[in-house]
PDB file of C-alpha atoms in Angstrom:
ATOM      1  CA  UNK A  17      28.287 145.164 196.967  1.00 82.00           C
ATOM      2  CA  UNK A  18      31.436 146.462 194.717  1.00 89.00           C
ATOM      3  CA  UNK A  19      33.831 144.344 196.465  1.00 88.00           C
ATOM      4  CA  UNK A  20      34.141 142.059 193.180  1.00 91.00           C
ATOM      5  CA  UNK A  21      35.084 145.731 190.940  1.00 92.00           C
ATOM      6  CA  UNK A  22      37.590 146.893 193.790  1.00 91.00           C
ATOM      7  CA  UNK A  23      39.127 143.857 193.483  1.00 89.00           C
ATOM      8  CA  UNK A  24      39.306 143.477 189.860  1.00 90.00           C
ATOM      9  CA  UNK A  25      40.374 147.345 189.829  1.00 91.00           C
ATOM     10  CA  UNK A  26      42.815 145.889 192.369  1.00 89.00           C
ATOM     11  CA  UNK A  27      44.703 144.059 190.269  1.00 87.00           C
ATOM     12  CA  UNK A  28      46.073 146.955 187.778  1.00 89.00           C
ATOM     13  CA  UNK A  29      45.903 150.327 189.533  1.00 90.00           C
ATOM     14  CA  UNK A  30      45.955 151.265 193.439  1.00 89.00           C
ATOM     15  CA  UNK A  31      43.195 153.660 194.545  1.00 90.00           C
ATOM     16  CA  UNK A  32      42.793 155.662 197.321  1.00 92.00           C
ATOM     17  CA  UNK A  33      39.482 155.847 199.385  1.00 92.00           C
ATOM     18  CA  UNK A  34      39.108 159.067 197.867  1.00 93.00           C
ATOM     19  CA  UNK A  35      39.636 157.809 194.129  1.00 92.00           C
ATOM     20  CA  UNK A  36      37.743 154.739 194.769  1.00 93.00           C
ATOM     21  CA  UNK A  37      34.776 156.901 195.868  1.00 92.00           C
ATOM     22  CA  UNK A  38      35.432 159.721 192.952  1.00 92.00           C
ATOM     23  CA  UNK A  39      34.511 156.264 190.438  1.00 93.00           C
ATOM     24  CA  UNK A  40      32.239 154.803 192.459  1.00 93.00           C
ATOM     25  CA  UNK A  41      29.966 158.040 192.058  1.00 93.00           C
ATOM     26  CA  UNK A  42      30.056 157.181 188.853  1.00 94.00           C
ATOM     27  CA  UNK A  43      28.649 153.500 188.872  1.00 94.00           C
ATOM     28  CA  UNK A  44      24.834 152.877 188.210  1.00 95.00           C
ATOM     29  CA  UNK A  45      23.548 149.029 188.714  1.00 96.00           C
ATOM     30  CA  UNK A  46      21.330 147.185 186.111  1.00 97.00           C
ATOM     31  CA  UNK A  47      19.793 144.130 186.087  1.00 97.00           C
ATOM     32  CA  UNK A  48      19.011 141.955 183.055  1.00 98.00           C
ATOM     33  CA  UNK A  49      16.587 138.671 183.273  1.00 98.00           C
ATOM     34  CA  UNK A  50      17.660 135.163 181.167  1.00 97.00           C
ATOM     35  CA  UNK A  51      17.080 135.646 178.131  1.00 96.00           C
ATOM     36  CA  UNK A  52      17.209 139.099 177.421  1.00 97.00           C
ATOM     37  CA  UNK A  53      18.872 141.145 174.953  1.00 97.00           C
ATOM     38  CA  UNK A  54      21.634 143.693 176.548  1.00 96.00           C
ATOM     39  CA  UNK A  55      22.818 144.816 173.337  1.00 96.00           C
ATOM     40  CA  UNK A  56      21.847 145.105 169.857  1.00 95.00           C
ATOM     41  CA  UNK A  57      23.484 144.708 166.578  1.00 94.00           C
ATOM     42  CA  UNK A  58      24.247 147.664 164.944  1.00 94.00           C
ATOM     43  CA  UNK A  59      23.763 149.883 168.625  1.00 95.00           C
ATOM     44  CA  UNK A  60      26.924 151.970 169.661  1.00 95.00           C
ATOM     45  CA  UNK A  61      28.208 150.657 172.616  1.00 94.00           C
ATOM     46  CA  UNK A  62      27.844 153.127 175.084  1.00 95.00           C
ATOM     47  CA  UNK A  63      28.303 151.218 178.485  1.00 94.00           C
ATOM     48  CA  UNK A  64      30.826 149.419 179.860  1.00 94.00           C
ATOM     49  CA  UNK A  65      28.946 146.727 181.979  1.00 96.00           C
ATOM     50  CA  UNK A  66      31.240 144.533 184.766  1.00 96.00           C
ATOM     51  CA  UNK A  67      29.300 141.564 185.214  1.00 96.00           C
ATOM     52  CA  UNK A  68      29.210 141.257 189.060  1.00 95.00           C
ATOM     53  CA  UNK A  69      27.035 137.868 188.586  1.00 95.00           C
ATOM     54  CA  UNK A  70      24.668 135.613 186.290  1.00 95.00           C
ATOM     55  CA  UNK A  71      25.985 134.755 182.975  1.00 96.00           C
ATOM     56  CA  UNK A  72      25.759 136.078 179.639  1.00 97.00           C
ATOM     57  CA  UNK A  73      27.306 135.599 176.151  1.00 96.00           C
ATOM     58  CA  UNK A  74      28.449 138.051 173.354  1.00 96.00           C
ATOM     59  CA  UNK A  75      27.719 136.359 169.416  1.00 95.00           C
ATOM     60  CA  UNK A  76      27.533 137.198 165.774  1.00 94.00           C
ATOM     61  CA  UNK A  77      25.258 136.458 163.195  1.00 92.00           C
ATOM     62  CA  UNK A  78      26.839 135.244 159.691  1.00 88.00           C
ATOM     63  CA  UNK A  79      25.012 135.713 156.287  1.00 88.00           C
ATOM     64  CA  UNK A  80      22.547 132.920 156.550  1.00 88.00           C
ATOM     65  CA  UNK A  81      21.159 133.628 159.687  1.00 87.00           C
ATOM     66  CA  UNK A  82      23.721 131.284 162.149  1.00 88.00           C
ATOM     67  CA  UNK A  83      25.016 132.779 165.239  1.00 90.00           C
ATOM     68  CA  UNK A  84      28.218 132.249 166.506  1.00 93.00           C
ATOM     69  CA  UNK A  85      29.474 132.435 169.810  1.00 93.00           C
ATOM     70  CA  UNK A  86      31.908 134.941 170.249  1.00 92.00           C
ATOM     71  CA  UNK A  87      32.714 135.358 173.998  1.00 92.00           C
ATOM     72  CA  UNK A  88      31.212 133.985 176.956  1.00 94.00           C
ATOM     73  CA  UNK A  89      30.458 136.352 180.648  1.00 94.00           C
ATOM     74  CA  UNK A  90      30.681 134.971 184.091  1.00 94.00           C
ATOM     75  CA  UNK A  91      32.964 136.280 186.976  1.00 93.00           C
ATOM     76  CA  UNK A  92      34.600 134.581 189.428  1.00 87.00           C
ATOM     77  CA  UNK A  93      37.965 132.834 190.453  1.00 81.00           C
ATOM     78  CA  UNK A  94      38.656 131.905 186.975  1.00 78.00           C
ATOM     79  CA  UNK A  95      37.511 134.948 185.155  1.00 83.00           C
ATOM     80  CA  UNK A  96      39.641 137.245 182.615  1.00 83.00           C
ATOM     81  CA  UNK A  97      39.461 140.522 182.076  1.00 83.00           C
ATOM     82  CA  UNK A  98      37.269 139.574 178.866  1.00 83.00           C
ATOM     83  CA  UNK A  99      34.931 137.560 180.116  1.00 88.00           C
ATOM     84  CA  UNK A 100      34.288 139.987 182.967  1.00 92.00           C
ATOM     85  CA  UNK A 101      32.948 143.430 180.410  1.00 93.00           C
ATOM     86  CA  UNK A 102      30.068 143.232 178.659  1.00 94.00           C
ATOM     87  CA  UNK A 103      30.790 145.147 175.765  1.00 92.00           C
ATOM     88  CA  UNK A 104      31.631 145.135 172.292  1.00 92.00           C
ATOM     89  CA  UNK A 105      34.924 146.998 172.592  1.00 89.00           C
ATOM     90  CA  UNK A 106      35.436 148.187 169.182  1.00 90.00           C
ATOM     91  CA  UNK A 107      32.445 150.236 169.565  1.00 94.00           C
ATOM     92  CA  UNK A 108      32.821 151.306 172.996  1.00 93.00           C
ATOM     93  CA  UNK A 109      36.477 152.319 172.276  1.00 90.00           C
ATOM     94  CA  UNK A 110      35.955 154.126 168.232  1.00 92.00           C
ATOM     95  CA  UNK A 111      31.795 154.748 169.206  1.00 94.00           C
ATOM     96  CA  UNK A 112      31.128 153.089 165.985  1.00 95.00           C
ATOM     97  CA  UNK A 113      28.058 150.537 165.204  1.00 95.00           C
ATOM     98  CA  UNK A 114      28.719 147.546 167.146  1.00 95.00           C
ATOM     99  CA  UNK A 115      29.091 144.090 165.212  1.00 92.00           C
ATOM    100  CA  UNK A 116      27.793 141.525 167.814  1.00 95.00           C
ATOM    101  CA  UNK A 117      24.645 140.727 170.080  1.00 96.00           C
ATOM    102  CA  UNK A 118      25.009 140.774 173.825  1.00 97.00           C
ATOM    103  CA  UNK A 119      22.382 138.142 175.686  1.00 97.00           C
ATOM    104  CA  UNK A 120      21.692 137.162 179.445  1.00 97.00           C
ATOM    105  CA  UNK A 121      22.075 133.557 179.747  1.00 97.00           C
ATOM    106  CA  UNK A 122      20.735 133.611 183.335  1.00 96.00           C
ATOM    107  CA  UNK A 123      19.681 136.663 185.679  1.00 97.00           C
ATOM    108  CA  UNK A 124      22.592 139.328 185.745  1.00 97.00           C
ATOM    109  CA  UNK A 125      23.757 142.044 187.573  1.00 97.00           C
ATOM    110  CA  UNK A 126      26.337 144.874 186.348  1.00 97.00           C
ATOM    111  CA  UNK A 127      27.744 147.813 187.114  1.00 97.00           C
ATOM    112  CA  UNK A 128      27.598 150.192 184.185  1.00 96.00           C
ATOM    113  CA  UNK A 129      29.626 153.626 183.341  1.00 95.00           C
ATOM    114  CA  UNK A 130      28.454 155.946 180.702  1.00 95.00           C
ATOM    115  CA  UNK A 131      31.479 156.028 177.782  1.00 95.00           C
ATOM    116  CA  UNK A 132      31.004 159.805 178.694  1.00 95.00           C
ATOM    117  CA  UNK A 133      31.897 158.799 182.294  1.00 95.00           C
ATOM    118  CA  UNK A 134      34.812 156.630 181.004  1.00 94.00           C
ATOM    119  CA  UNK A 135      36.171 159.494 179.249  1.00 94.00           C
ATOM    120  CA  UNK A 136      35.561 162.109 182.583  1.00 93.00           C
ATOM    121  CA  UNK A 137      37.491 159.425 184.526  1.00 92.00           C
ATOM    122  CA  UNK A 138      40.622 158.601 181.953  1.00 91.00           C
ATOM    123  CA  UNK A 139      40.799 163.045 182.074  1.00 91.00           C
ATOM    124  CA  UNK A 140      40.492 163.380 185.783  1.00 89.00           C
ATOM    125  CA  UNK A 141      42.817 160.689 186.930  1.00 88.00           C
ATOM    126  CA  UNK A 142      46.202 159.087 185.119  1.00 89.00           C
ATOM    127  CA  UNK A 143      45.492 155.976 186.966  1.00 91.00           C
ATOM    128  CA  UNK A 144      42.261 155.526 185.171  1.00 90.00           C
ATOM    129  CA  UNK A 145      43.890 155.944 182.190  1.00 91.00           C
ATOM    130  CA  UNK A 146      47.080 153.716 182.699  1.00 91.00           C
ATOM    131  CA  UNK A 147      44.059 150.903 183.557  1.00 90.00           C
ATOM    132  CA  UNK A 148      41.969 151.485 180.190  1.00 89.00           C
ATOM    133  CA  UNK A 149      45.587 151.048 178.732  1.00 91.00           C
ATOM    134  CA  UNK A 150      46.041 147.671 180.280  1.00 89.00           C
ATOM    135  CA  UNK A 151      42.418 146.364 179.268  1.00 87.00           C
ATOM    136  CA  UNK A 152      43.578 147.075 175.992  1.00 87.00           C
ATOM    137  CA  UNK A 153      46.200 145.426 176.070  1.00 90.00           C
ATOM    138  CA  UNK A 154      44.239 142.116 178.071  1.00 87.00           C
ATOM    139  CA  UNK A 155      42.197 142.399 175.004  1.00 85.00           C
ATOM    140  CA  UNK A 156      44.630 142.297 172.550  1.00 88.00           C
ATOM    141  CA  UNK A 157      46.078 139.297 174.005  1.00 90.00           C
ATOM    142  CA  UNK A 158      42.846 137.282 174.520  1.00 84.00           C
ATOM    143  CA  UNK A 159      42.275 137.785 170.748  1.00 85.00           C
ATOM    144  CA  UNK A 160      45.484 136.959 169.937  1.00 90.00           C
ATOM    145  CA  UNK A 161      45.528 133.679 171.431  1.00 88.00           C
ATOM    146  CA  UNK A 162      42.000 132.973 170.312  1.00 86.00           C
ATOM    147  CA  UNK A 163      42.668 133.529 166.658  1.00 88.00           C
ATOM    148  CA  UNK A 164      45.961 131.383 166.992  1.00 91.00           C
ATOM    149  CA  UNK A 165      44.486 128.147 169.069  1.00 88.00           C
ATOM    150  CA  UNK A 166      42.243 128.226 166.349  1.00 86.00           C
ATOM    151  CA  UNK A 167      44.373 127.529 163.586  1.00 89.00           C
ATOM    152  CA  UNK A 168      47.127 125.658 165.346  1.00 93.00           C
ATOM    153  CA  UNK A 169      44.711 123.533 167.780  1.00 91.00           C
ATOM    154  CA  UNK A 170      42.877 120.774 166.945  1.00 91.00           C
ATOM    155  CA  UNK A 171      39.113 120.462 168.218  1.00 90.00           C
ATOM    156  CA  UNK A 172      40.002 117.931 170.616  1.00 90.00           C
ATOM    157  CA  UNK A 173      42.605 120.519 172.126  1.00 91.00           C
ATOM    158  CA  UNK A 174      40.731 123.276 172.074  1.00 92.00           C
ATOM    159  CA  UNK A 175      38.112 121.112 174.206  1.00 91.00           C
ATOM    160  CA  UNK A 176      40.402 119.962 176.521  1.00 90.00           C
ATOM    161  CA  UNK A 177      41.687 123.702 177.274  1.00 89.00           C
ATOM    162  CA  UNK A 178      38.170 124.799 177.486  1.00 90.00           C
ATOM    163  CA  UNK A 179      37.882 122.107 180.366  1.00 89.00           C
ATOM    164  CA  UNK A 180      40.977 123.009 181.702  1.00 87.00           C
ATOM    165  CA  UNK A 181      39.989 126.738 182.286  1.00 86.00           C
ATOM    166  CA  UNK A 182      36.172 126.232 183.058  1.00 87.00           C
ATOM    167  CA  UNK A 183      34.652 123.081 183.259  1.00 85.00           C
ATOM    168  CA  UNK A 184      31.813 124.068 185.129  1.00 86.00           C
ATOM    169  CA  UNK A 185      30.426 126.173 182.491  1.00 89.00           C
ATOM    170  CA  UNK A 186      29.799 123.034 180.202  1.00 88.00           C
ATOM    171  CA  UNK A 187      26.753 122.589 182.988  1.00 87.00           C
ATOM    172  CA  UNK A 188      25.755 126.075 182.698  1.00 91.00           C
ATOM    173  CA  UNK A 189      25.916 127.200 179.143  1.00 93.00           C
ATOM    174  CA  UNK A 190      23.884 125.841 176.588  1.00 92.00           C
ATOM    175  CA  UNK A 191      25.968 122.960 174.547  1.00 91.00           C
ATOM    176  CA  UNK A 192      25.523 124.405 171.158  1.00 92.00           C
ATOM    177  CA  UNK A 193      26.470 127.920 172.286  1.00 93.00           C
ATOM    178  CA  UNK A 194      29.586 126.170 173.861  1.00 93.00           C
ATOM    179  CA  UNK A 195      29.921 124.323 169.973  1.00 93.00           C
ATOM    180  CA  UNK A 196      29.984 127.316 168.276  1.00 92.00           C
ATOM    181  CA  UNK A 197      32.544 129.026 170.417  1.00 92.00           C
ATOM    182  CA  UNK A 198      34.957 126.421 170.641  1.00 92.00           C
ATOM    183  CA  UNK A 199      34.051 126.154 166.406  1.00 90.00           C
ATOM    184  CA  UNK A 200      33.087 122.781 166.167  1.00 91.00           C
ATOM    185  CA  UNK A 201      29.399 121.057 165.683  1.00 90.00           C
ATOM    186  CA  UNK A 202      27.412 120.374 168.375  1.00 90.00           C
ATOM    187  CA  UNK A 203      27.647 116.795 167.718  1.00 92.00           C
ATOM    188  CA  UNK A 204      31.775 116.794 167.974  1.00 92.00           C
ATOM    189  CA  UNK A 205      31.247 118.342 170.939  1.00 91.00           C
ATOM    190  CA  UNK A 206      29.441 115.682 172.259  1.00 90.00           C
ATOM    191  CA  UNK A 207      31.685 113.001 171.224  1.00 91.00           C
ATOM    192  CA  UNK A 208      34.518 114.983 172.885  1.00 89.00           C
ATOM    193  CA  UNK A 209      32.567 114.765 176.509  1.00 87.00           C
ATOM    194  CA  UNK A 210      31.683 110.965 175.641  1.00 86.00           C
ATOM    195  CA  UNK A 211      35.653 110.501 175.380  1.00 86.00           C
ATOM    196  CA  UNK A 212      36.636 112.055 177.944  1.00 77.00           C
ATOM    197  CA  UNK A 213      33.946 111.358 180.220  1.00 74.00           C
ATOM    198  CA  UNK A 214      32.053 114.354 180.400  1.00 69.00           C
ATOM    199  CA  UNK A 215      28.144 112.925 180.790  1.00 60.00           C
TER     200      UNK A 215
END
């Protein structure tokens, strides 16, 4: 049932049986159906949820009532370490109000641990703490190189990386929530599939 975790955890730190069972205790499973909301606006983000499967998406809301998509959820092969938490991670890290909306784009599971759990583990074990180091860092990176393919890409680029990293998506998340992540119109979008044959 955890095998996807382990092997995420896997990738960073090295646990024992012992250390894998000490967080393990600590894991509680929740289910969300399509459509619903996982996390509010202006909540304090008090869970960090690994998406073990369905699909979800994290978006703002600007002054006149758009949304905008700000990070899409799925795990598997392809997945990095930000589209595997669902989380605002401002909040979760400085417990502040949270900024964005978490939904469930299909039927979900995750594995959730309290912040207060977070914090037990990151005290009780260095490993746990060297790995909430390196998401940091992941995160860091992924924003980096969002905020700078978005002013040194063109649309048409940032499309064709999009397709590059997961094309399969663009049959599973809704085209204008796709639009608004890659920042273009729902209608450039389309012309982009028509170009490069994606029907």
């Amino acid at each position: 049932m955890y095998h996807k975790y382990k092997s995420f955890l896997d990738k960073f730190i090295n646990l024992n049986y012992v250390e894998w069972k000490l967080f393990q205790s600590r894991i509680k499973v929740v289910t969300f159906k399509k459509g619903e909301t996982i996390h509010h606006i202006g909540d304090i983000s008090n869970k960090l949820l690994f998406i073990n499967s369905g699909l979800a998406r994290a978006y703002v809301i600007d002054e006149n009532g758009k949304d905008y998509t700000w990070s899409i959820f799925f795990n598997d092969e392809n997945s990095k370490m930000t589209n595997l938490f669902l989380v605002d991670y401002e909040s979760f890290c400085k417990q502040c109000s949270s900024k964005l909306i978490i939904e469930a784009l299909e039927d979900c599971e995750a594995f959730s641990l309290e912040h207060s759990d977070v914090m037990f583990l990151y005290g009780k074990l260095k490993k746990f703490e060297r790995f909430g180091r390196l998401m940091g860092e992941e995160a860091y990176v992924y924003l980096h190189n969002l905020i700078i393919d978005r002013q040194t890409k063109d649309a048409k680029a940032r499309f064709e990386k999009f397709m590059d990293e997961t094309p399969y998506l663009l049959d599973r998340v809704p085209q204008y929530h796709i639009a608004s992540f890659l920042d273009m119109t729902a209608q450039h979008l389309s012309s982009l599939k028509k170009e490069n044959n994606y029907t």
